[in-house]
Each structure stands twice: as structure tokens, then as C-alpha cells.
């Protein structure tokens, strides 16, 4: 094989084409065997520099759509997604994405589904409004504190030098003690300002983490249900902390915080949507009261915490979440009295439904963000660029 980019590029493009054809054939074949199901989508655009629409089903990580388009309007999204889903026995119930107007119109009007906000973009706006500005404030206050310390030392040195003179100048001496006192007071003020700036940065960091930990339908550490009102209280407390820390920042920084705050209403609406969906799903199963209670109190929260543990980055938190998930799901191994008379087929059906219900909550479109990064790298590879 010739070792040139031109030859490799041709073969690579042929392989891409054949893989795409095989994928289309398999999708057509397997869709005939697929049972009807409700799915969520994660959607986003990337640019190469053409507009490329990307859609992924997050629970399976199945790439539904990767397609270049003339624009990213709602009508274009509708046409592209309907074309890919037309032969699949699925019902799209929601989509998670950024706050782009075209995407929101596509989801709510075109798919007639629920639009779930992306938590990443909330955190991103908070970081944009506080990260660099607070760091710059700390650097400024550190410099002022260093200067104030130097001024105190200089004032003390001037006094010592004056007192060490064998022959002092004629006239009334300077009030060195008064000057030293003023320098010490300014040093204390600079120290307090620096401490406050560092405290503000720490409070914002804690508040951001609290927003992420609060935005769950079940408490990650206990598995208890968290309705929209409970989560709303946590979100408000976190944003109040952030607003207090941003008071000395420019208005443009405050605007970014408020932009993030506006999304919290949609976050709470997503929790309401989630619990309505699982209630409908469980009602369709025709379970006994004990089994229904088991689904809501043990199985669905337990499966959800399994998912949350896999995504948690903090090792200690991950361990606690996983442990609580195992405790909730231990009912399956112990054959709890609520399951003592249930057949294996019925239990398996409950577990499958619990997994489906846990997957209804989508708070991030990270799967498409990661895929966009892969596509960008793929596009930059010389072997995959179109010939000049």
C-alpha cells in the first residue's frame, strides 16, 4: 500500500462509507425486532465549519443522527430527526440540550416533548460570571496586601533610622508612631479585603457543588425522593450565596449569574415531568399496592443511585452512593416480604421498568458534547479531510 496521505485518505473514506451503509442496514433489520419504547434524546450542534447536527440516545449511547445541515433552525432539526426516527418504534418524550431557540422549538413543537435544561450550561455561566473575576480580585487584593505590609516595614524603618541618628535635624520631629499606626490600619483593611475575596471564591465553589448535588430526583446519599419544591429551596440557597459573593463584581458578571438562575425554573419543571412519567409508567404495570410502594421507595431510587455512583467523581461520595444503592436493592436478593409471593418473571419486569424509569431523568447532554469533540478531532485528521 502506498504510504501517502492521498492513498490513505481514499481508503479511509471508503471504510467510512461502508461502515455507514452497514449501520443503515442493521438499523433497518433490528428495528423490526425492537419493542416499542419511550426514549430521551441529547442534541447539540457542532461546526467543521459547516453546521453538523448530532443526536444521541443517552441511556444506550446510541448515535441516532450525525448530519450536516444548512442551518440549525427548528425546522431543520425537525426534518433531520424525523427522517432518522421515522422507521423506529420509539416515542421521544424529552430532549436535553442547551437553551438554543431552534433546539427548544424543535423539542417542544416538533417532537411535542419536554425540553430538559443542561446542567453543564448552568454551571458554565456561573463559572464565566465568577471564576476569572474572583481570581482577578484575589490577585489584586494580594498585591495591595503585599504593598501595605511593605509600607508598615518602611514606616518602622524610618522611625528606627531617625532614632539611631547621633545628631538629629533641627525642628519638630515627624510623628512616626502616627504614620506607623495608619500603615498598620491599612494593612489590616487590606488583609480583611483579601480574606473576604478568598472567602467569596470558596463560597461560590461550594455553592456550585451544592447545585450539582441538589439537582437529583432522589437524594444521592439517602435515596429519599426530592420533589421540585425541595430542590428549589436548595438551588435558591446556593444562588443566594453566589449573589452575595458577586456584589463587588462588574454588572456583566452579575448578568451571567442571573442568566444561570433563569434556567432553574426549567430544572424544577424537569423534576415534575420526571415524577409524572414514572407515576404513569408504574400505573401501567397493574401492580399491587405493596409492589407499587416497593418500586417507588426501593427499586427506582436504587437503580438511579447506581447510575449516579458511576458518574460521581469524588471517591468518598461515590462509595457512599454505591453503598446506599446496594442497601435499597438488597430487597431483590433477600426476597423481601413485598416480593415473597412474586414470580421471577414479575420481579424481572419490575427491575426492567425501574431501569427505564431511572433513565427518564437526564440532567446533562455530556454524551453529545463528548461526541462533538471526537468529531472535531476526526475532522482535523488529514486523512478525513475532503480533497482540495
One Martini backbone bead per residue (centre of mass of N, CA, C, O) as a GRO file, in nm:
protein
  388
    1UNK     BB    1   0.096   0.036   0.023
    2UNK     BB    2   0.079   0.353  -0.008
    3UNK     BB    3   0.259   0.619   0.180
    4UNK     BB    4  -0.005   0.824   0.154
    5UNK     BB    5  -0.252   1.041   0.209
    6UNK     BB    6  -0.421   0.991  -0.044
    7UNK     BB    7  -0.456   0.683  -0.009
    8UNK     BB    8  -0.561   0.678   0.284
    9UNK     BB    9  -0.803   0.861   0.237
   10UNK     BB   10  -0.957   0.682   0.043
   11UNK     BB   11  -0.984   0.434   0.226
   12UNK     BB   12  -1.116   0.576   0.468
   13UNK     BB   13  -1.370   0.674   0.314
   14UNK     BB   14  -1.466   0.392   0.235
   15UNK     BB   15  -1.502   0.287   0.523
   16UNK     BB   16  -1.708   0.496   0.614
   17UNK     BB   17  -1.922   0.421   0.404
   18UNK     BB   18  -1.955   0.120   0.482
   19UNK     BB   19  -2.033   0.165   0.776
   20UNK     BB   20  -2.285   0.332   0.717
   21UNK     BB   21  -2.437   0.113   0.555
   22UNK     BB   22  -2.439  -0.100   0.775
   23UNK     BB   23  -2.597   0.067   0.981
   24UNK     BB   24  -2.856   0.095   0.810
   25UNK     BB   25  -2.914  -0.208   0.784
   26UNK     BB   26  -2.929  -0.276   1.088
   27UNK     BB   27  -3.151  -0.081   1.166
   28UNK     BB   28  -3.368  -0.203   0.981
   29UNK     BB   29  -3.356  -0.490   1.102
   30UNK     BB   30  -3.383  -0.431   1.420
   31UNK     BB   31  -3.651  -0.260   1.421
   32UNK     BB   32  -3.842  -0.513   1.377
   33UNK     BB   33  -3.753  -0.634   1.682
   34UNK     BB   34  -3.843  -0.384   1.829
   35UNK     BB   35  -3.978  -0.253   2.090
   36UNK     BB   36  -4.164  -0.037   2.228
   37UNK     BB   37  -4.044   0.300   2.323
   38UNK     BB   38  -3.917   0.533   2.549
   39UNK     BB   39  -3.727   0.834   2.481
   40UNK     BB   40  -3.428   1.008   2.493
   41UNK     BB   41  -3.246   1.312   2.416
   42UNK     BB   42  -2.937   1.438   2.277
   43UNK     BB   43  -2.858   1.777   2.167
   44UNK     BB   44  -2.636   1.916   1.906
   45UNK     BB   45  -2.392   2.139   1.781
   46UNK     BB   46  -2.148   2.153   1.519
   47UNK     BB   47  -1.828   2.268   1.362
   48UNK     BB   48  -1.629   2.220   1.021
   49UNK     BB   49  -1.788   2.470   0.967
   50UNK     BB   50  -2.024   2.318   0.942
   51UNK     BB   51  -2.330   2.217   1.022
   52UNK     BB   52  -2.369   1.970   1.290
   53UNK     BB   53  -2.592   1.722   1.372
   54UNK     BB   54  -2.647   1.581   1.709
   55UNK     BB   55  -2.774   1.252   1.817
   56UNK     BB   56  -2.844   1.095   2.143
   57UNK     BB   57  -2.900   0.809   2.330
   58UNK     BB   58  -2.806   0.800   2.661
   59UNK     BB   59  -2.853   0.504   2.773
   60UNK     BB   60  -2.706   0.364   2.505
   61UNK     BB   61  -2.530   0.561   2.317
   62UNK     BB   62  -2.693   0.610   2.056
   63UNK     BB   63  -2.648   0.710   1.730
   64UNK     BB   64  -2.887   0.880   1.540
   65UNK     BB   65  -2.726   1.161   1.459
   66UNK     BB   66  -2.514   1.269   1.170
   67UNK     BB   67  -2.550   1.595   1.020
   68UNK     BB   68  -2.547   1.803   0.768
   69UNK     BB   69  -2.643   2.156   0.754
   70UNK     BB   70  -2.756   2.473   0.671
   71UNK     BB   71  -2.879   2.479   0.968
   72UNK     BB   72  -3.032   2.540   1.323
   73UNK     BB   73  -3.319   2.515   1.299
   74UNK     BB   74  -3.615   2.380   1.381
   75UNK     BB   75  -3.686   2.268   1.099
   76UNK     BB   76  -3.420   2.116   1.054
   77UNK     BB   77  -3.439   1.933   1.297
   78UNK     BB   78  -3.706   1.796   1.229
   79UNK     BB   79  -3.623   1.667   0.962
   80UNK     BB   80  -3.378   1.501   1.062
   81UNK     BB   81  -3.511   1.336   1.297
   82UNK     BB   82  -3.753   1.214   1.147
   83UNK     BB   83  -3.582   1.058   0.940
   84UNK     BB   84  -3.449   0.865   1.165
   85UNK     BB   85  -3.733   0.783   1.331
   86UNK     BB   86  -3.952   0.675   1.132
   87UNK     BB   87  -3.862   0.340   1.165
   88UNK     BB   88  -3.897   0.368   1.472
   89UNK     BB   89  -4.038   0.231   1.784
   90UNK     BB   90  -4.062   0.546   1.901
   91UNK     BB   91  -4.086   0.782   2.187
   92UNK     BB   92  -4.036   1.112   2.239
   93UNK     BB   93  -4.025   1.280   2.561
   94UNK     BB   94  -3.723   1.407   2.547
   95UNK     BB   95  -3.474   1.682   2.568
   96UNK     BB   96  -3.126   1.753   2.596
   97UNK     BB   97  -3.006   2.096   2.618
   98UNK     BB   98  -2.964   2.385   2.534
   99UNK     BB   99  -3.098   2.732   2.485
  100UNK     BB  100  -3.170   2.706   2.202
  101UNK     BB  101  -3.429   2.803   2.007
  102UNK     BB  102  -3.433   2.581   1.792
  103UNK     BB  103  -3.430   2.339   1.989
  104UNK     BB  104  -3.680   2.407   2.158
  105UNK     BB  105  -3.881   2.410   1.924
  106UNK     BB  106  -3.829   2.120   1.830
  107UNK     BB  107  -3.918   1.978   2.095
  108UNK     BB  108  -4.200   2.118   2.166
  109UNK     BB  109  -4.319   2.111   1.858
  110UNK     BB  110  -4.199   1.874   1.689
  111UNK     BB  111  -4.196   1.641   1.935
  112UNK     BB  112  -4.375   1.695   2.183
  113UNK     BB  113  -4.179   1.760   2.427
  114UNK     BB  114  -3.944   1.775   2.673
  115UNK     BB  115  -3.732   2.030   2.800
  116UNK     BB  116  -3.406   1.976   2.918
  117UNK     BB  117  -3.174   2.110   3.093
  118UNK     BB  118  -2.833   2.187   3.109
  119UNK     BB  119  -2.622   2.187   3.372
  120UNK     BB  120  -2.359   2.281   3.243
  121UNK     BB  121  -2.462   2.571   3.157
  122UNK     BB  122  -2.504   2.671   3.442
  123UNK     BB  123  -2.211   2.633   3.542
  124UNK     BB  124  -2.078   2.801   3.320
  125UNK     BB  125  -2.204   3.078   3.386
  126UNK     BB  126  -2.094   3.093   3.671
  127UNK     BB  127  -1.795   3.079   3.591
  128UNK     BB  128  -1.795   3.330   3.406
  129UNK     BB  129  -1.901   3.527   3.648
  130UNK     BB  130  -1.658   3.424   3.878
  131UNK     BB  131  -1.385   3.302   3.824
  132UNK     BB  132  -1.196   3.526   3.703
  133UNK     BB  133  -1.289   3.772   3.877
  134UNK     BB  134  -1.211   3.649   4.157
  135UNK     BB  135  -0.914   3.599   4.091
  136UNK     BB  136  -0.847   3.894   4.028
  137UNK     BB  137  -0.922   4.002   4.306
  138UNK     BB  138  -0.712   3.842   4.464
  139UNK     BB  139  -0.460   3.953   4.323
  140UNK     BB  140  -0.512   4.248   4.398
  141UNK     BB  141  -0.523   4.206   4.712
  142UNK     BB  142  -0.242   4.083   4.739
  143UNK     BB  143  -0.088   4.331   4.640
  144UNK     BB  144  -0.199   4.530   4.855
  145UNK     BB  145  -0.092   4.370   5.098
  146UNK     BB  146   0.207   4.378   5.027
  147UNK     BB  147   0.227   4.689   5.028
  148UNK     BB  148   0.132   4.730   5.323
  149UNK     BB  149   0.362   4.575   5.453
  150UNK     BB  150   0.587   4.753   5.341
  151UNK     BB  151   0.490   5.018   5.472
  152UNK     BB  152   0.533   4.930   5.763
  153UNK     BB  153   0.836   4.873   5.743
  154UNK     BB  154   0.916   5.155   5.645
  155UNK     BB  155   0.806   5.314   5.889
  156UNK     BB  156   0.981   5.170   6.102
  157UNK     BB  157   1.256   5.235   5.974
  158UNK     BB  158   1.235   5.543   5.991
  159UNK     BB  159   1.229   5.549   6.297
  160UNK     BB  160   1.493   5.396   6.353
  161UNK     BB  161   1.678   5.590   6.197
  162UNK     BB  162   1.614   5.842   6.361
  163UNK     BB  163   1.694   5.722   6.647
  164UNK     BB  164   2.004   5.653   6.544
  165UNK     BB  165   2.082   5.935   6.547
  166UNK     BB  166   2.318   6.148   6.673
  167UNK     BB  167   2.211   6.392   6.481
  168UNK     BB  168   1.941   6.575   6.478
  169UNK     BB  169   1.726   6.760   6.334
  170UNK     BB  170   1.595   7.054   6.319
  171UNK     BB  171   1.301   7.036   6.481
  172UNK     BB  172   1.015   6.887   6.439
  173UNK     BB  173   0.926   6.578   6.455
  174UNK     BB  174   0.796   6.317   6.333
  175UNK     BB  175   0.500   6.112   6.346
  176UNK     BB  176   0.569   5.792   6.343
  177UNK     BB  177   0.338   5.649   6.498
  178UNK     BB  178   0.106   5.752   6.324
  179UNK     BB  179   0.206   5.629   6.058
  180UNK     BB  180   0.217   5.339   6.151
  181UNK     BB  181  -0.083   5.317   6.224
  182UNK     BB  182  -0.193   5.369   5.938
  183UNK     BB  183  -0.047   5.127   5.806
  184UNK     BB  184  -0.178   4.909   5.984
  185UNK     BB  185  -0.470   4.968   5.906
  186UNK     BB  186  -0.431   4.913   5.600
  187UNK     BB  187  -0.336   4.625   5.638
  188UNK     BB  188  -0.598   4.521   5.768
  189UNK     BB  189  -0.785   4.593   5.533
  190UNK     BB  190  -0.636   4.421   5.321
  191UNK     BB  191  -0.673   4.153   5.471
  192UNK     BB  192  -0.983   4.152   5.475
  193UNK     BB  193  -1.020   4.167   5.167
  194UNK     BB  194  -0.871   3.902   5.104
  195UNK     BB  195  -1.044   3.714   5.278
  196UNK     BB  196  -1.309   3.782   5.131
  197UNK     BB  197  -1.226   3.689   4.848
  198UNK     BB  198  -1.166   3.395   4.929
  199UNK     BB  199  -1.444   3.336   5.046
  200UNK     BB  200  -1.604   3.384   4.789
  201UNK     BB  201  -1.472   3.162   4.623
  202UNK     BB  202  -1.548   2.929   4.815
  203UNK     BB  203  -1.857   2.972   4.811
  204UNK     BB  204  -1.897   2.926   4.508
  205UNK     BB  205  -1.786   2.641   4.496
  206UNK     BB  206  -1.992   2.520   4.695
  207UNK     BB  207  -2.249   2.608   4.542
  208UNK     BB  208  -2.196   2.451   4.282
  209UNK     BB  209  -2.193   2.172   4.415
  210UNK     BB  210  -2.480   2.194   4.534
  211UNK     BB  211  -2.631   2.206   4.269
  212UNK     BB  212  -2.544   1.929   4.167
  213UNK     BB  213  -2.647   1.762   4.422
  214UNK     BB  214  -2.952   1.864   4.411
  215UNK     BB  215  -2.995   1.766   4.102
  216UNK     BB  216  -3.220   1.532   4.206
  217UNK     BB  217  -3.478   1.301   4.264
  218UNK     BB  218  -3.258   1.174   4.457
  219UNK     BB  219  -3.086   1.134   4.723
  220UNK     BB  220  -2.762   1.020   4.706
  221UNK     BB  221  -2.744   0.927   5.028
  222UNK     BB  222  -3.064   0.814   5.077
  223UNK     BB  223  -3.301   0.799   4.836
  224UNK     BB  224  -3.482   1.026   4.867
  225UNK     BB  225  -3.724   1.214   4.770
  226UNK     BB  226  -3.709   1.505   4.535
  227UNK     BB  227  -3.878   1.760   4.487
  228UNK     BB  228  -3.909   2.067   4.348
  229UNK     BB  229  -3.921   2.228   4.615
  230UNK     BB  230  -3.667   2.115   4.751
  231UNK     BB  231  -3.469   2.190   4.524
  232UNK     BB  232  -3.537   2.494   4.513
  233UNK     BB  233  -3.418   2.562   4.789
  234UNK     BB  234  -3.125   2.481   4.728
  235UNK     BB  235  -3.085   2.668   4.485
  236UNK     BB  236  -3.140   2.937   4.628
  237UNK     BB  237  -2.914   2.918   4.837
  238UNK     BB  238  -2.683   2.905   4.633
  239UNK     BB  239  -2.745   3.175   4.481
  240UNK     BB  240  -2.723   3.357   4.727
  241UNK     BB  241  -2.422   3.305   4.770
  242UNK     BB  242  -2.333   3.408   4.492
  243UNK     BB  243  -2.451   3.695   4.512
  244UNK     BB  244  -2.281   3.782   4.757
  245UNK     BB  245  -1.997   3.735   4.608
  246UNK     BB  246  -2.070   3.945   4.348
  247UNK     BB  247  -2.100   4.249   4.444
  248UNK     BB  248  -1.794   4.352   4.341
  249UNK     BB  249  -1.882   4.303   4.059
  250UNK     BB  250  -1.960   4.338   3.758
  251UNK     BB  251  -2.248   4.342   3.572
  252UNK     BB  252  -2.172   4.116   3.368
  253UNK     BB  253  -2.151   3.901   3.594
  254UNK     BB  254  -2.440   3.920   3.703
  255UNK     BB  255  -2.583   3.837   3.438
  256UNK     BB  256  -2.480   3.541   3.435
  257UNK     BB  257  -2.618   3.453   3.694
  258UNK     BB  258  -2.910   3.517   3.600
  259UNK     BB  259  -2.905   3.326   3.359
  260UNK     BB  260  -2.879   3.072   3.533
  261UNK     BB  261  -3.132   3.116   3.714
  262UNK     BB  262  -3.351   3.093   3.486
  263UNK     BB  263  -3.313   2.769   3.460
  264UNK     BB  264  -3.435   2.657   3.732
  265UNK     BB  265  -3.729   2.635   3.642
  266UNK     BB  266  -3.670   2.398   3.442
  267UNK     BB  267  -3.556   2.202   3.648
  268UNK     BB  268  -3.819   2.172   3.811
  269UNK     BB  269  -3.993   2.080   3.569
  270UNK     BB  270  -3.833   1.817   3.525
  271UNK     BB  271  -3.914   1.683   3.791
  272UNK     BB  272  -4.214   1.677   3.737
  273UNK     BB  273  -4.195   1.512   3.481
  274UNK     BB  274  -4.058   1.263   3.599
  275UNK     BB  275  -4.280   1.180   3.809
  276UNK     BB  276  -4.503   1.149   3.599
  277UNK     BB  277  -4.370   0.922   3.436
  278UNK     BB  278  -4.338   0.706   3.664
  279UNK     BB  279  -4.633   0.696   3.739
  280UNK     BB  280  -4.734   0.598   3.464
  281UNK     BB  281  -4.556   0.346   3.441
  282UNK     BB  282  -4.654   0.202   3.702
  283UNK     BB  283  -4.960   0.198   3.637
  284UNK     BB  284  -4.926   0.005   3.378
  285UNK     BB  285  -4.854  -0.267   3.560
  286UNK     BB  286  -5.056  -0.369   3.774
  287UNK     BB  287  -4.996  -0.343   4.079
  288UNK     BB  288  -4.958  -0.372   4.387
  289UNK     BB  289  -4.921  -0.178   4.656
  290UNK     BB  290  -4.651  -0.301   4.748
  291UNK     BB  291  -4.509  -0.287   4.472
  292UNK     BB  292  -4.534   0.013   4.428
  293UNK     BB  293  -4.378   0.097   4.678
  294UNK     BB  294  -4.118  -0.048   4.595
  295UNK     BB  295  -4.060   0.111   4.342
  296UNK     BB  296  -4.049   0.402   4.481
  297UNK     BB  297  -3.851   0.326   4.744
  298UNK     BB  298  -3.625   0.117   4.595
  299UNK     BB  299  -3.577   0.054   4.290
  300UNK     BB  300  -3.553   0.329   4.149
  301UNK     BB  301  -3.351   0.462   4.344
  302UNK     BB  302  -3.135   0.237   4.324
  303UNK     BB  303  -3.080   0.266   4.019
  304UNK     BB  304  -3.012   0.564   4.018
  305UNK     BB  305  -2.764   0.544   4.211
  306UNK     BB  306  -2.598   0.374   4.024
  307UNK     BB  307  -2.564   0.597   3.811
  308UNK     BB  308  -2.450   0.819   3.999
  309UNK     BB  309  -2.192   0.664   4.089
  310UNK     BB  310  -2.055   0.648   3.804
  311UNK     BB  311  -2.039   0.984   3.787
  312UNK     BB  312  -1.884   1.016   4.034
  313UNK     BB  313  -1.572   1.162   4.138
  314UNK     BB  314  -1.585   1.126   4.433
  315UNK     BB  315  -1.485   0.860   4.615
  316UNK     BB  316  -1.653   0.893   4.874
  317UNK     BB  317  -1.926   0.947   4.743
  318UNK     BB  318  -1.937   0.694   4.568
  319UNK     BB  319  -1.941   0.493   4.802
  320UNK     BB  320  -2.204   0.593   4.938
  321UNK     BB  321  -2.395   0.561   4.698
  322UNK     BB  322  -2.345   0.261   4.644
  323UNK     BB  323  -2.431   0.160   4.923
  324UNK     BB  324  -2.723   0.264   4.912
  325UNK     BB  325  -2.804   0.107   4.661
  326UNK     BB  326  -2.759  -0.177   4.782
  327UNK     BB  327  -2.967  -0.147   5.008
  328UNK     BB  328  -3.217  -0.104   4.827
  329UNK     BB  329  -3.157  -0.376   4.640
  330UNK     BB  330  -3.161  -0.612   4.857
  331UNK     BB  331  -3.458  -0.704   4.811
  332UNK     BB  332  -3.387  -0.904   4.575
  333UNK     BB  333  -3.219  -1.111   4.747
  334UNK     BB  334  -3.414  -1.134   5.013
  335UNK     BB  335  -3.707  -1.142   4.954
  336UNK     BB  336  -3.907  -0.957   5.037
  337UNK     BB  337  -4.229  -0.957   5.145
  338UNK     BB  338  -4.317  -0.796   4.881
  339UNK     BB  339  -4.174  -1.059   4.705
  340UNK     BB  340  -4.251  -1.351   4.804
  341UNK     BB  341  -4.506  -1.388   4.578
  342UNK     BB  342  -4.321  -1.337   4.339
  343UNK     BB  343  -4.232  -1.390   4.038
  344UNK     BB  344  -3.963  -1.380   3.838
  345UNK     BB  345  -4.102  -1.231   3.602
  346UNK     BB  346  -4.209  -0.995   3.774
  347UNK     BB  347  -3.939  -0.895   3.882
  348UNK     BB  348  -3.806  -0.839   3.608
  349UNK     BB  349  -4.014  -0.628   3.523
  350UNK     BB  350  -3.954  -0.429   3.753
  351UNK     BB  351  -3.656  -0.384   3.688
  352UNK     BB  352  -3.690  -0.278   3.401
  353UNK     BB  353  -3.870  -0.037   3.481
  354UNK     BB  354  -3.670   0.096   3.676
  355UNK     BB  355  -3.457   0.155   3.458
  356UNK     BB  356  -3.636   0.327   3.281
  357UNK     BB  357  -3.709   0.543   3.494
  358UNK     BB  358  -3.421   0.633   3.565
  359UNK     BB  359  -3.371   0.732   3.255
  360UNK     BB  360  -3.563   0.989   3.249
  361UNK     BB  361  -3.327   1.135   3.389
  362UNK     BB  362  -3.185   1.432   3.231
  363UNK     BB  363  -2.905   1.666   3.306
  364UNK     BB  364  -2.724   1.587   3.046
  365UNK     BB  365  -2.519   1.636   2.726
  366UNK     BB  366  -2.230   1.491   2.733
  367UNK     BB  367  -2.236   1.290   2.498
  368UNK     BB  368  -2.238   1.512   2.268
  369UNK     BB  369  -1.992   1.668   2.358
  370UNK     BB  370  -1.794   1.433   2.320
  371UNK     BB  371  -1.863   1.376   2.023
  372UNK     BB  372  -1.780   1.653   1.913
  373UNK     BB  373  -1.482   1.616   1.980
  374UNK     BB  374  -1.437   1.370   1.800
  375UNK     BB  375  -1.522   1.505   1.533
  376UNK     BB  376  -1.309   1.724   1.538
  377UNK     BB  377  -1.064   1.534   1.525
  378UNK     BB  378  -1.150   1.387   1.269
  379UNK     BB  379  -1.153   1.646   1.087
  380UNK     BB  380  -0.837   1.717   1.135
  381UNK     BB  381  -0.768   1.478   0.987
  382UNK     BB  382  -0.621   1.442   0.684
  383UNK     BB  383  -0.770   1.166   0.596
  384UNK     BB  384  -1.076   1.324   0.636
  385UNK     BB  385  -1.040   1.527   0.433
  386UNK     BB  386  -1.123   1.694   0.181
  387UNK     BB  387  -1.033   1.744  -0.116
  388UNK     BB  388  -0.912   2.027  -0.297
   0.00000   0.00000   0.00000
